[in-house]
Short mmCIF file of C-alpha atoms in Angstrom, two decimals:
data_model
loop_
_atom_site.label_atom_id
_atom_site.label_comp_id
_atom_site.label_asym_id
_atom_site.label_seq_id
_atom_site.Cartn_x
_atom_site.Cartn_y
_atom_site.Cartn_z
CA MET R 1 -0.22 30.70 5.20
CA GLY R 2 2.43 30.22 7.87
CA SER R 3 0.20 30.33 10.96
CA ASN R 4 1.00 26.86 12.33
CA TRP R 5 3.96 28.27 14.26
CA LEU R 6 1.56 30.04 16.62
CA SER R 7 -0.55 26.93 17.23
CA ASP R 8 2.54 24.86 17.89
CA SER R 9 4.04 27.48 20.20
CA LEU R 10 0.91 27.76 22.34
CA ARG R 11 -0.10 24.08 22.31
CA SER R 12 1.50 23.35 25.68
CA VAL R 13 -0.41 26.10 27.48
CA MET R 14 -3.87 26.10 25.88
CA PRO R 15 -6.17 23.72 23.96
CA GLN R 16 -6.46 24.30 20.22
CA HIS R 17 -9.40 24.67 17.83
CA ASN R 18 -8.49 24.87 14.15
CA GLU R 19 -11.03 26.69 11.96
CA PRO R 20 -14.18 25.60 13.85
CA PHE R 21 -16.29 28.14 11.94
CA ARG R 22 -14.77 28.22 8.44
CA GLN R 23 -14.19 24.49 7.96
CA GLN R 24 -16.18 22.52 10.53
CA LEU R 25 -19.69 23.80 9.81
CA GLY R 26 -21.63 22.54 6.80
CA ARG R 27 -22.66 25.04 4.12
CA GLU R 28 -26.30 24.92 5.22
CA HIS R 29 -25.44 25.93 8.80
CA PRO R 30 -26.59 29.52 9.49
CA LEU R 31 -23.19 30.47 10.91
CA SER R 32 -21.07 28.87 8.20
CA PRO R 33 -18.72 31.38 6.49
CA ARG R 34 -19.50 29.55 3.26
CA ASN R 35 -22.96 31.12 3.31
CA ARG R 36 -23.09 34.07 0.94
CA VAL R 37 -24.43 36.61 3.44
CA ALA R 38 -23.26 37.20 7.01
CA VAL R 39 -25.98 36.56 9.59
CA ASP R 40 -27.50 38.51 12.41
CA LEU R 41 -26.52 36.62 15.57
CA ASP R 42 -29.92 37.37 17.09
CA GLY R 43 -31.77 35.68 14.26
CA THR R 44 -29.82 32.55 13.29
CA GLY R 45 -32.79 30.22 13.69
CA LEU R 46 -30.56 27.63 15.35
CA ASP R 47 -32.44 24.95 17.27
CA GLY R 48 -31.94 21.40 18.43
CA LEU R 49 -28.56 19.87 17.63
CA GLY R 50 -27.23 23.08 16.06
CA GLN R 51 -28.06 25.17 19.11
CA HIS R 52 -26.67 22.54 21.49
CA HIS R 53 -23.44 22.21 19.51
CA LEU R 54 -22.91 25.97 19.49
CA ALA R 55 -23.60 26.33 23.22
CA CYS R 56 -21.20 23.48 24.07
CA ALA R 57 -18.48 24.82 21.75
CA LEU R 58 -18.67 28.32 23.23
CA SER R 59 -18.58 26.85 26.73
CA ASP R 60 -15.37 25.03 25.75
CA LEU R 61 -13.80 28.17 24.32
CA TYR R 62 -14.42 30.14 27.50
CA GLY R 63 -13.22 27.32 29.76
CA ARG R 64 -10.06 27.01 31.81
CA PRO R 65 -7.36 27.14 30.71
CA ARG R 66 -8.02 29.62 27.93
CA HIS R 67 -8.51 28.08 24.50
CA LEU R 68 -6.99 29.14 21.19
CA VAL R 69 -9.29 29.40 18.17
CA LYS R 70 -7.48 29.78 14.85
CA GLU R 71 -9.47 31.00 11.85
CA THR R 72 -8.11 31.92 8.43
CA ASN R 73 -9.61 33.75 5.48
CA LEU R 74 -13.03 34.43 6.99
CA PHE R 75 -13.66 37.31 4.57
CA PHE R 76 -17.26 38.51 5.02
CA ALA R 77 -17.85 36.18 8.01
CA THR R 78 -15.26 37.99 10.15
CA ASP R 79 -17.92 40.05 11.95
CA THR R 80 -19.93 36.90 12.68
CA ALA R 81 -16.97 35.01 14.17
CA LEU R 82 -15.89 37.94 16.34
CA GLY R 83 -19.50 38.46 17.40
CA LEU R 84 -19.64 34.91 18.75
CA LEU R 85 -16.60 35.61 20.96
CA PRO R 86 -17.18 39.18 22.13
CA HIS R 87 -14.98 39.03 25.22
CA SER R 88 -11.97 37.28 23.70
CA PRO R 89 -8.66 38.99 22.96
CA VAL R 90 -7.54 38.75 19.34
CA LEU R 91 -4.17 37.88 17.83
CA ILE R 92 -3.75 39.10 14.26
CA LEU R 93 -1.20 37.03 12.34
CA THR R 94 0.04 38.87 9.27
CA ARG R 95 2.25 37.88 6.35
CA ALA R 96 3.47 39.81 3.34
CA PRO R 97 1.61 38.93 0.11
CA ILE R 98 4.74 37.76 -1.67
CA GLY R 99 5.38 35.22 1.10
CA ILE R 100 1.83 33.91 0.83
CA ALA R 101 2.20 33.63 -2.94
CA SER R 102 5.39 31.62 -2.45
CA SER R 103 3.61 29.09 -0.24
CA PHE R 104 0.79 28.83 -2.79
CA ALA R 105 3.28 28.25 -5.60
CA ARG R 106 5.38 25.65 -3.78
CA GLY R 107 2.36 23.64 -2.70
CA ARG R 108 0.24 24.27 -5.82
CA LEU R 109 -2.43 25.36 -3.38
CA TRP R 110 -4.45 27.50 -5.78
CA GLU R 111 -5.56 24.37 -7.64
CA ARG R 112 -5.56 21.98 -4.69
CA TRP R 113 -7.65 24.23 -2.45
CA ARG R 114 -9.79 25.45 -5.38
CA TYR R 115 -9.15 29.10 -4.84
CA GLY R 116 -10.52 29.95 -8.25
CA GLU R 117 -13.93 28.92 -6.90
CA ARG R 118 -13.16 30.81 -3.70
CA TYR R 119 -12.54 34.01 -5.65
CA ALA R 120 -15.85 33.62 -7.49
CA GLN R 121 -17.72 33.03 -4.23
CA VAL R 122 -16.13 36.01 -2.43
CA ALA R 123 -16.69 38.27 -5.44
CA ALA R 124 -20.37 37.24 -5.53
CA THR R 125 -20.74 37.94 -1.81
CA ALA R 126 -19.16 41.36 -2.31
CA ARG R 127 -22.14 42.21 -4.54
CA SER R 128 -24.77 41.55 -1.85
CA PRO R 129 -26.58 44.68 -0.59
CA ARG R 130 -24.60 44.81 2.63
CA TRP R 131 -21.19 44.95 0.96
CA ARG R 132 -21.49 46.04 -2.67
CA ASP R 133 -20.86 49.78 -2.29
CA GLU R 134 -17.52 49.29 -0.55
CA PHE R 135 -16.21 45.91 -1.73
CA ALA R 136 -17.67 45.01 -5.13
CA PRO R 137 -15.24 47.40 -6.92
CA LEU R 138 -12.30 45.64 -5.21
CA LEU R 139 -13.18 42.22 -6.66
CA PRO R 140 -13.96 42.61 -10.38
CA GLN R 141 -15.58 39.57 -12.01
CA ASP R 142 -13.09 39.70 -14.87
CA ASN R 143 -11.76 36.13 -14.78
CA PRO R 144 -8.37 37.24 -13.38
CA GLU R 145 -5.30 35.09 -13.62
CA GLU R 146 -4.13 33.35 -10.46
CA ALA R 147 -1.64 35.93 -9.17
CA VAL R 148 -4.05 38.84 -9.72
CA ALA R 149 -6.92 37.06 -7.98
CA LEU R 150 -4.71 36.01 -5.07
CA ALA R 151 -3.45 39.57 -4.57
CA ARG R 152 -7.01 40.90 -4.52
CA LEU R 153 -8.20 38.23 -2.08
CA ILE R 154 -5.32 38.92 0.30
CA ALA R 155 -6.01 42.66 0.24
CA VAL R 156 -9.79 42.30 0.72
CA ASN R 157 -9.47 39.79 3.56
CA THR R 158 -7.02 42.13 5.31
CA LEU R 159 -9.32 45.10 4.83
CA LEU R 160 -12.32 43.20 6.24
CA LEU R 161 -10.28 42.13 9.26
CA ALA R 162 -9.00 45.66 9.86
CA ARG R 163 -12.54 47.00 9.52
CA ALA R 164 -13.91 44.48 12.05
CA VAL R 165 -11.12 45.10 14.55
CA HIS R 166 -11.55 48.89 14.41
CA ARG R 167 -15.27 48.47 15.03
CA ASP R 168 -14.52 46.18 17.98
CA LEU R 169 -12.06 48.62 19.48
CA ALA R 170 -14.67 51.34 19.26
CA GLY R 171 -17.35 49.04 20.66
CA CYS R 172 -16.36 46.33 23.16
CA GLY R 173 -12.72 47.48 23.34
CA ARG R 174 -11.23 43.98 23.13
CA ASP R 175 -7.46 43.54 23.35
CA CYS R 176 -5.75 43.12 19.98
CA THR R 177 -2.16 42.03 19.35
CA VAL R 178 -0.48 41.93 15.92
CA VAL R 179 2.36 39.49 15.17
CA SER R 180 3.94 39.19 11.74
CA TYR R 181 5.25 36.00 10.20
CA GLU R 182 8.35 37.89 9.12
CA GLN R 183 9.04 38.94 12.70
CA HIS R 184 8.75 35.35 13.86
CA VAL R 185 11.16 34.06 11.21
CA SER R 186 13.77 36.78 11.68
CA ASP R 187 13.83 36.57 15.49
CA ARG R 188 11.73 33.67 16.71
CA LYS R 189 12.80 33.89 20.33
CA ALA R 190 12.04 37.60 20.60
CA ALA R 191 8.65 37.18 18.90
CA LEU R 192 7.62 34.41 21.30
CA SER R 193 8.89 36.32 24.33
CA ALA R 194 6.84 39.35 23.33
CA LEU R 195 3.81 37.16 22.72
CA ALA R 196 4.16 35.48 26.11
CA GLY R 197 4.32 38.87 27.79
CA GLN R 198 1.22 40.12 26.02
CA LEU R 199 -0.76 36.96 26.88
CA LYS R 200 0.70 36.73 30.41
CA ILE R 201 1.81 33.13 29.91
CA THR R 202 5.08 31.21 30.09
CA LEU R 203 6.44 29.87 26.83
CA GLN R 204 9.51 27.82 26.09
CA VAL R 205 11.09 27.84 22.66
CA ALA R 206 10.82 24.22 21.53
CA ASP R 207 13.69 22.25 20.09
CA ALA R 208 13.52 21.22 16.47
CA PRO R 209 11.22 18.23 15.91
CA ARG R 210 12.68 14.74 16.20
CA PRO R 211 14.02 13.61 12.82
CA ALA R 212 12.11 10.88 11.07
CA GLU R 213 15.13 8.60 10.68
CA ASP R 214 13.46 5.81 12.69
CA LEU R 215 10.07 6.19 11.03
CA ALA R 216 10.72 4.21 7.88
CA GLY R 217 7.53 3.06 6.24
CA MET R 218 5.44 5.74 7.95
CA ALA R 219 5.72 8.53 5.38
CA ALA R 220 2.60 10.64 5.13
CA ALA R 221 0.85 10.91 1.81
CA ASP R 222 0.05 14.58 2.39
CA PRO R 223 2.71 16.67 4.19
CA THR R 224 1.03 20.05 3.53
CA PHE R 225 0.62 20.85 7.21
CA ALA R 226 3.99 19.55 8.39
CA THR R 227 6.21 21.97 10.27
CA THR R 228 9.30 19.83 10.50
CA GLY R 229 11.78 22.67 10.49
CA HIS R 230 12.21 26.25 11.63
CA LYS R 231 12.93 28.87 8.97
CA ASP R 232 15.48 31.57 9.70
CA LYS R 233 15.47 33.28 6.29
CA LEU R 234 12.72 34.97 4.29
CA VAL R 235 12.82 33.49 0.81
CA ALA R 236 10.02 33.68 -1.75
CA GLU R 237 10.14 31.14 -4.55
CA LEU R 238 8.17 32.60 -7.45
CA ASP R 239 8.32 32.91 -11.18
CA SER R 240 9.16 36.43 -12.34
CA ARG R 241 5.64 37.25 -13.56
CA THR R 242 4.02 36.36 -10.22
CA ALA R 243 6.70 38.28 -8.35
CA GLU R 244 5.78 41.33 -10.43
CA LEU R 245 1.99 40.94 -10.36
CA MET R 246 1.54 40.33 -6.63
CA PRO R 247 2.78 43.68 -5.25
CA HIS R 248 1.31 45.60 -8.19
CA HIS R 249 -2.24 44.29 -7.76
CA THR R 250 -2.11 44.35 -3.97
CA ALA R 251 -1.20 48.05 -4.17
CA ALA R 252 -3.87 48.69 -6.83
CA THR R 253 -6.56 47.10 -4.66
CA MET R 254 -5.47 49.09 -1.64
CA ALA R 255 -5.45 52.32 -3.64
CA ARG R 256 -9.03 51.68 -4.77
CA ALA R 257 -9.99 50.83 -1.18
CA GLY R 258 -8.66 54.20 -0.10
CA GLU R 259 -11.44 55.80 -2.15
CA LEU R 260 -14.17 53.63 -0.62
CA LEU R 261 -13.30 52.80 2.99
CA ASP R 262 -12.43 54.67 6.15
CA ALA R 263 -8.87 56.03 6.02
CA GLN R 264 -7.97 54.41 9.35
CA VAL R 265 -9.06 50.99 8.08
CA THR R 266 -6.99 51.22 4.90
CA ALA R 267 -3.97 52.55 6.81
CA THR R 268 -4.10 49.61 9.23
CA ALA R 269 -4.53 47.06 6.43
CA THR R 270 -1.62 48.61 4.50
CA GLU R 271 0.58 48.29 7.59
CA TRP R 272 -0.37 44.64 8.02
CA LEU R 273 0.42 43.88 4.35
CA ALA R 274 3.94 45.34 4.53
CA GLY R 275 7.06 43.22 4.25
CA ASP R 276 7.45 42.22 0.60
CA ASP R 277 10.83 43.97 0.59
CA LEU R 278 12.12 41.69 3.35
CA TYR R 279 12.08 38.64 1.09
CA GLU R 280 14.77 37.36 -1.21
CA VAL R 281 12.96 36.35 -4.39
CA ARG R 282 14.21 33.22 -6.11
CA ASP R 283 12.97 31.30 -9.10
CA LEU R 284 10.59 28.52 -8.15
CA ALA R 285 12.63 25.35 -8.04
CA PRO R 286 11.16 22.85 -10.53
CA CYS R 287 9.94 19.63 -8.96
CA ARG R 288 11.32 20.67 -5.59
CA ARG R 289 8.95 18.23 -4.02
CA ALA R 290 5.58 16.85 -4.94
CA ALA R 291 2.89 18.90 -3.26
CA VAL R 292 1.02 15.69 -2.51
CA ARG R 293 2.76 12.35 -2.46
CA THR R 294 0.88 9.50 -4.04
CA PRO R 295 -0.59 7.48 -1.18
CA SER R 296 0.67 3.95 -0.82
CA PRO R 297 -1.61 1.20 -2.08
CA ALA R 298 -3.91 -0.04 0.67
CA GLN R 299 -1.67 -2.34 2.66
CA ALA R 300 -2.64 -5.66 4.19
CA LEU R 301 -3.39 -5.05 7.85
CA PRO R 302 -3.14 -7.49 10.72
CA ALA R 303 -6.54 -8.80 11.72
CA SER R 304 -8.02 -6.68 14.48
CA ALA R 305 -7.79 -8.42 17.85
CA TYR R 306 -7.65 -7.58 21.54
CA TYR R 307 -4.64 -8.30 23.73
CA PRO R 308 -4.26 -7.86 27.49
CA VAL R 309 -2.49 -4.70 28.62
CA LYS R 310 -2.60 -4.40 32.40
CA LYS R 311 -6.24 -4.78 33.52
CA VAL R 312 -8.09 -4.64 30.20
CA SER R 313 -7.60 -5.88 26.66
CA TRP R 314 -6.64 -3.28 24.06
CA ARG R 315 -7.43 -3.55 20.38
CA ASN R 316 -4.22 -3.90 18.42
CA LEU R 317 -5.19 -1.27 15.83
CA LEU R 318 -6.67 2.20 15.89
CA VAL R 319 -10.06 2.39 14.16
CA THR R 320 -9.51 2.91 10.43
CA ASN R 321 -11.18 5.20 7.93
CA ALA R 322 -12.67 2.14 6.20
CA GLU R 323 -14.32 0.99 9.42
CA MET R 324 -15.68 4.44 10.18
CA ALA R 325 -17.07 4.78 6.64
CA ASP R 326 -18.88 1.44 7.01
CA LEU R 327 -20.50 2.53 10.27
CA LEU R 328 -21.53 5.93 8.91
CA THR R 329 -23.08 4.34 5.81
CA MET R 330 -25.13 1.88 7.87
CA LEU R 331 -26.28 4.57 10.29
CA HIS R 332 -27.33 6.76 7.38
CA ALA R 333 -29.32 3.86 5.90
CA ALA R 334 -30.92 3.35 9.32
CA GLY R 335 -32.11 6.96 9.41
CA ALA R 336 -29.33 8.61 11.43
CA PRO R 337 -27.42 10.98 9.11
CA ASN R 338 -24.17 12.45 10.35
CA THR R 339 -24.80 16.08 9.33
CA ARG R 340 -28.03 17.81 10.33
CA LEU R 341 -28.57 21.33 9.01
CA GLY R 342 -24.82 21.84 8.87
CA THR R 343 -24.03 20.45 12.34
CA ASN R 344 -21.93 17.28 12.49
CA LEU R 345 -22.80 14.60 15.02
CA LEU R 346 -20.26 11.79 14.53
CA VAL R 347 -17.46 13.02 12.25
CA CYS R 348 -16.47 16.31 10.64
CA PRO R 349 -16.29 15.63 6.87
CA MET R 350 -13.53 18.03 5.92
CA PRO R 351 -12.41 18.41 2.30
CA HIS R 352 -9.56 16.12 1.35
CA GLU R 353 -7.38 19.14 0.63
CA ARG R 354 -7.81 20.20 4.28
CA GLY R 355 -7.02 16.78 5.73
CA GLY R 356 -10.44 15.15 5.43
CA ARG R 357 -10.46 11.48 4.46
CA LEU R 358 -14.16 10.60 4.98
CA HIS R 359 -16.67 11.92 2.43
CA PHE R 360 -20.40 11.43 1.96
CA ASP R 361 -21.50 10.53 -1.57
CA ALA R 362 -25.02 11.98 -1.63
CA GLY R 363 -25.83 10.38 -5.00
CA ARG R 364 -25.09 6.85 -3.82
CA ARG R 365 -25.94 7.57 -0.17
CA VAL R 366 -22.70 5.99 1.04
CA TRP R 367 -19.58 7.18 2.80
CA ARG R 368 -16.30 6.72 0.98
CA VAL R 369 -12.65 7.09 1.91
CA SER R 370 -10.07 9.11 -0.01
CA PRO R 371 -8.23 6.52 -2.14
CA GLY R 372 -5.13 5.17 -0.43
CA TYR R 373 -6.28 6.15 3.08
CA GLU R 374 -8.46 3.15 3.89
CA SER R 375 -5.91 1.74 6.34
CA HIS R 376 -5.15 5.09 7.95
CA PRO R 377 -6.73 5.91 11.29
CA ALA R 378 -9.99 7.87 11.32
CA TYR R 379 -9.73 11.38 12.72
CA TRP R 380 -12.05 14.39 12.82
CA VAL R 381 -14.20 12.04 14.94
CA THR R 382 -16.35 13.42 17.77
CA TRP R 383 -16.67 11.66 21.11
CA ALA R 384 -20.18 10.68 20.01
CA GLY R 385 -18.69 9.08 16.89
CA ALA R 386 -16.00 7.27 18.90
CA ALA R 387 -18.53 5.97 21.43
CA ALA R 388 -20.89 4.89 18.65
CA MET R 389 -18.06 2.90 17.05
CA ALA R 390 -17.30 1.26 20.39
CA ALA R 391 -20.96 0.35 20.95
CA TRP R 392 -21.22 -1.06 17.40
CA LEU R 393 -18.16 -3.29 17.81
CA GLY R 394 -18.97 -4.52 21.32
CA ALA R 395 -16.18 -2.57 22.99
CA ARG R 396 -15.75 0.64 24.94
CA LEU R 397 -13.39 3.59 25.11
CA PRO R 398 -10.56 3.37 27.65
CA THR R 399 -10.61 5.49 30.76
CA ARG R 400 -7.83 8.02 31.28
CA ALA R 401 -6.45 5.94 34.17
CA GLU R 402 -6.35 2.81 31.97
CA ALA R 403 -4.56 4.74 29.22
CA LEU R 404 -1.99 6.12 31.65
CA GLU R 405 -1.29 2.67 33.04
CA ALA R 406 -1.11 0.96 29.65
CA THR R 407 1.27 3.50 28.10
CA ALA R 408 3.66 3.95 31.04
CA GLY R 409 7.18 4.04 29.58
CA ALA R 410 5.96 3.68 25.98
CA ARG R 411 7.65 5.76 23.31
CA ALA R 412 5.52 7.87 21.00
CA TYR R 413 6.02 7.17 17.30
CA ASN R 414 4.84 9.61 14.66
CA CYS R 415 4.58 12.77 16.74
CA ASP R 416 5.99 16.32 16.62
CA TYR R 417 5.28 16.54 12.86
CA ALA R 418 8.03 13.99 12.24
CA VAL R 419 5.99 12.48 9.40
CA GLY R 420 3.55 15.29 8.62
CA ASP R 421 0.26 13.40 8.82
CA ALA R 422 -1.26 10.31 10.39
CA SER R 423 0.21 7.13 8.95
CA SER R 424 -1.22 3.62 8.56
CA VAL R 425 -2.63 1.97 11.67
CA ALA R 426 -0.05 -0.79 11.16
CA GLU R 427 3.16 0.27 12.90
CA PRO R 428 6.34 -0.86 11.11
CA GLY R 429 8.22 -3.57 12.99
CA HIS R 430 5.22 -4.63 15.05
CA SER R 431 3.72 -8.10 14.93
CA LEU R 432 0.09 -9.17 14.94
CA HIS R 433 0.16 -9.72 18.69
CA GLN R 434 1.45 -6.27 19.57
CA ILE R 435 -0.49 -3.06 20.10
CA HIS R 436 0.31 -0.80 17.14
CA HIS R 437 0.71 2.89 17.94
CA LEU R 438 -0.02 2.35 21.60
CA VAL R 439 0.92 6.00 21.84
CA GLY R 440 1.54 8.29 18.88
CA ASN R 441 -0.02 8.71 15.42
CA LEU R 442 -3.25 10.00 17.02
CA GLN R 443 -4.48 10.99 20.43
CA ILE R 444 -7.55 9.04 21.53
CA TRP R 445 -10.91 9.75 23.09
CA CYS R 446 -11.45 8.40 26.60
CA GLY R 447 -14.66 7.08 28.09
CA ASP R 448 -14.51 9.32 31.12
CA GLY R 449 -13.95 13.00 31.84
CA SER R 450 -13.71 15.60 34.54
CA ASP R 451 -16.71 16.26 36.77
CA GLN R 452 -18.72 19.21 35.48
CA PRO R 453 -21.67 21.09 36.99
CA VAL R 454 -24.96 20.01 35.46
CA ALA R 455 -25.34 23.42 33.81
CA GLU R 456 -22.12 22.93 31.81
CA PRO R 457 -21.48 20.52 28.90
CA VAL R 458 -20.05 17.10 29.66
CA GLN R 459 -16.34 16.79 28.94
CA ARG R 460 -14.39 13.70 27.87
CA TYR R 461 -10.63 13.31 28.20
CA LEU R 462 -8.23 13.18 25.26
CA PHE R 463 -5.08 11.16 25.79
CA GLY R 464 -1.70 10.51 24.21
CA ALA R 465 0.29 11.98 21.35
CA ALA R 466 -0.57 12.61 17.72
CA TRP R 467 1.38 13.25 14.55
CA ASN R 468 0.96 17.00 15.17
CA THR R 469 1.51 17.15 18.94
CA PRO R 470 4.57 16.73 21.21
CA GLY R 471 5.56 13.20 22.20
CA SER R 472 7.20 13.84 25.55
CA GLU R 473 6.06 11.92 28.62
CA GLU R 474 4.70 15.15 30.08
CA ALA R 475 2.71 15.97 26.94
CA ILE R 476 1.33 12.43 26.61
CA GLY R 477 -0.03 12.46 30.16
CA ALA R 478 -1.25 16.07 30.18
CA VAL R 479 -4.87 16.47 31.24
CA ARG R 480 -6.97 17.74 28.34
CA SER R 481 -10.63 17.37 27.44
CA ARG R 482 -13.28 18.49 24.98
CA ASN R 483 -17.07 18.51 24.65
CA LEU R 484 -18.87 15.51 23.14
CA LEU R 485 -19.28 17.07 19.68
CA GLY R 486 -15.74 18.44 19.34
CA SER R 487 -13.31 16.94 16.85
CA SER R 488 -9.75 17.36 15.64
CA ARG R 489 -7.33 16.17 12.97
CA GLY R 490 -5.18 14.74 15.74
CA VAL R 491 -7.76 12.67 17.65
CA GLY R 492 -9.01 9.19 16.77
CA VAL R 493 -10.45 6.04 18.30
CA ARG R 494 -8.87 3.20 20.29
CA LEU R 495 -11.11 0.45 21.69
CA VAL R 496 -10.77 -1.77 24.74
CA ARG R 497 -12.67 -4.77 26.05
CA ASP R 498 -13.15 -6.41 29.42
CA SER R 499 -15.28 -9.23 30.78
CA ARG R 500 -18.48 -7.28 30.11
CA THR R 501 -17.76 -6.16 26.54
CA THR R 502 -17.56 -8.72 23.75
CA ALA R 503 -18.37 -8.97 20.08
CA THR R 504 -21.83 -10.27 21.00
CA SER R 505 -22.58 -7.20 23.14
CA GLY R 506 -22.37 -4.83 20.19
CA LEU R 507 -25.38 -2.81 19.09
CA GLY R 508 -26.82 -3.17 15.60
CA ALA R 509 -26.93 -0.14 13.32
CA TRP R 510 -30.71 0.22 13.63
CA GLU R 511 -30.61 0.24 17.43
CA LEU R 512 -27.67 2.63 17.44
CA ALA R 513 -29.43 4.96 14.98
CA ASN R 514 -32.56 4.87 17.16
CA ARG R 515 -30.57 5.89 20.24
CA LEU R 516 -28.87 8.76 18.41
CA ASN R 517 -32.13 10.00 16.97
CA ARG R 518 -33.91 9.87 20.32
CA TRP R 519 -31.21 12.13 21.71
CA THR R 520 -31.31 14.65 18.85
CA ASP R 521 -35.13 14.64 19.07
CA THR R 522 -34.82 15.58 22.74
CA LEU R 523 -32.76 18.62 21.73
CA GLU R 524 -35.43 19.92 19.35
CA GLY R 525 -37.77 22.70 20.34
CA GLY R 526 -35.63 24.29 23.05
CA THR R 527 -36.33 22.18 26.10
CA GLY R 528 -34.57 24.59 28.46
CA ARG R 529 -32.83 21.69 30.19
CA PRO R 530 -29.22 22.20 31.36
CA LEU R 531 -26.50 21.37 28.83
CA GLY R 532 -24.91 18.79 31.12
CA GLU R 533 -28.21 17.01 31.67
CA LEU R 534 -28.76 16.75 27.92
CA ASP R 535 -25.21 15.48 27.37
CA ARG R 536 -25.65 12.80 30.00
CA LEU R 537 -28.58 11.43 28.03
CA LEU R 538 -26.17 10.86 25.12
CA THR R 539 -23.41 9.31 27.23
CA SER R 540 -25.97 6.95 28.77
CA ALA R 541 -27.36 6.01 25.35
CA LEU R 542 -23.88 5.14 24.05
CA ALA R 543 -22.43 3.74 27.27
CA GLY R 544 -20.68 0.42 27.38
CA PRO R 545 -21.67 -1.99 30.13
CA ASP R 546 -19.07 -0.61 32.54
CA ASP R 547 -20.38 2.93 32.13
CA SER R 548 -24.09 2.32 32.50
#
């Protein structure tokens, strides 16, 4: 809890990847941290789409400029994640347990993020042959109350991270920097200056986000991830029992660890867990705010239409969750499932509690939308998913040049965490004949990208501003790109049409499914063909008339 400050601080100097291992891989994927047993990287059995996705993702992460990968609570998958990135420096973000408990209490996160199940899963993993001698005693299966279980989980995760880092330092000798949340809050400028020096980058301390006074009607239903203010005091809001149990059971777990683990590992973990005494403990304010606002009833949207903007016609609305769910359901029926052995092709179906709005109902074999979010824009969409939507609706994705020209002088609405989540595709105060959220709410995928050598994955540009990115002219026009299977909570789909793309040029679901399956079939069996060559087969299969 409390790690978004780092992502926001570094966003202007490096692309971001939020939990690509812990959250974006399906449970059946060999590298998913939700598997019970950590894998041997030499024997994952990955092939086809899974192997291609991993190779493209790692190529992205080692690209220029450097990328930031943020992972939280990897527990027993820490070794696996670090093993995938053996040459990368590591930033360890620490926070005192009592501060974490405060965030859990204020947001009711234990229930919302189902951490009771998480404790049971981690405790079961601790009893596997690889871990049981050292970690099973630290996670008793005694049905602990919330505060006790949280304290144990925090301690064990910290111990596993310290253990992995010490092994790395002894092995590959990677650079490791530790930054505490408490340090950032007490002296934000000094913490960022030190961080910039360690990473050899230039950072500017951002101004506070733009207030949402002109964003009436755009309130987010789920503000969990909003960072609309900068804290300058360390305050923990907890009931008295939790405030007593957290430090007691953290210390008890660490004391037991001292009997089981290397002394250097426990000493490092103890140092990282320090800071409870820096907090002022206050009673949890009753009904301070609802952890999740009730989403507004699905609002009536303007009919989707295309209106001229410069040289092409832009669709007035971003693609909605309801539209994306319809396409995914039809493709599934046509034999093209989204997730294949844990690798996602078109969208990343995150849990609702982590910002996901699209969910596959395996019993009914349909995709559904979290209630109240039907008219919100679809995100966690890959370029392949965006291009498939365009091909289905007889449109295409805009080029970066077209987006720059169309948005010149436009003001970004819903950016800089001013609302705290993507809002409805209908922008307040806009008429049917206007382009809603021409810039802002979400960034968009483009139909073109930078030239890449054939040995490297194809890249496609991202453009604009999102609810969780800056809305300045410089930020909107910044050059950024990602591989075809990447996705983000801040990137969605905007469609354009020209004289060669019309409703009648759209592909049916069966044809679209056939094209997707032909591409994934090509990936099977390890063809040995260059990544870029394989990617170009996909871009050709999903190309609009102008791109063929």
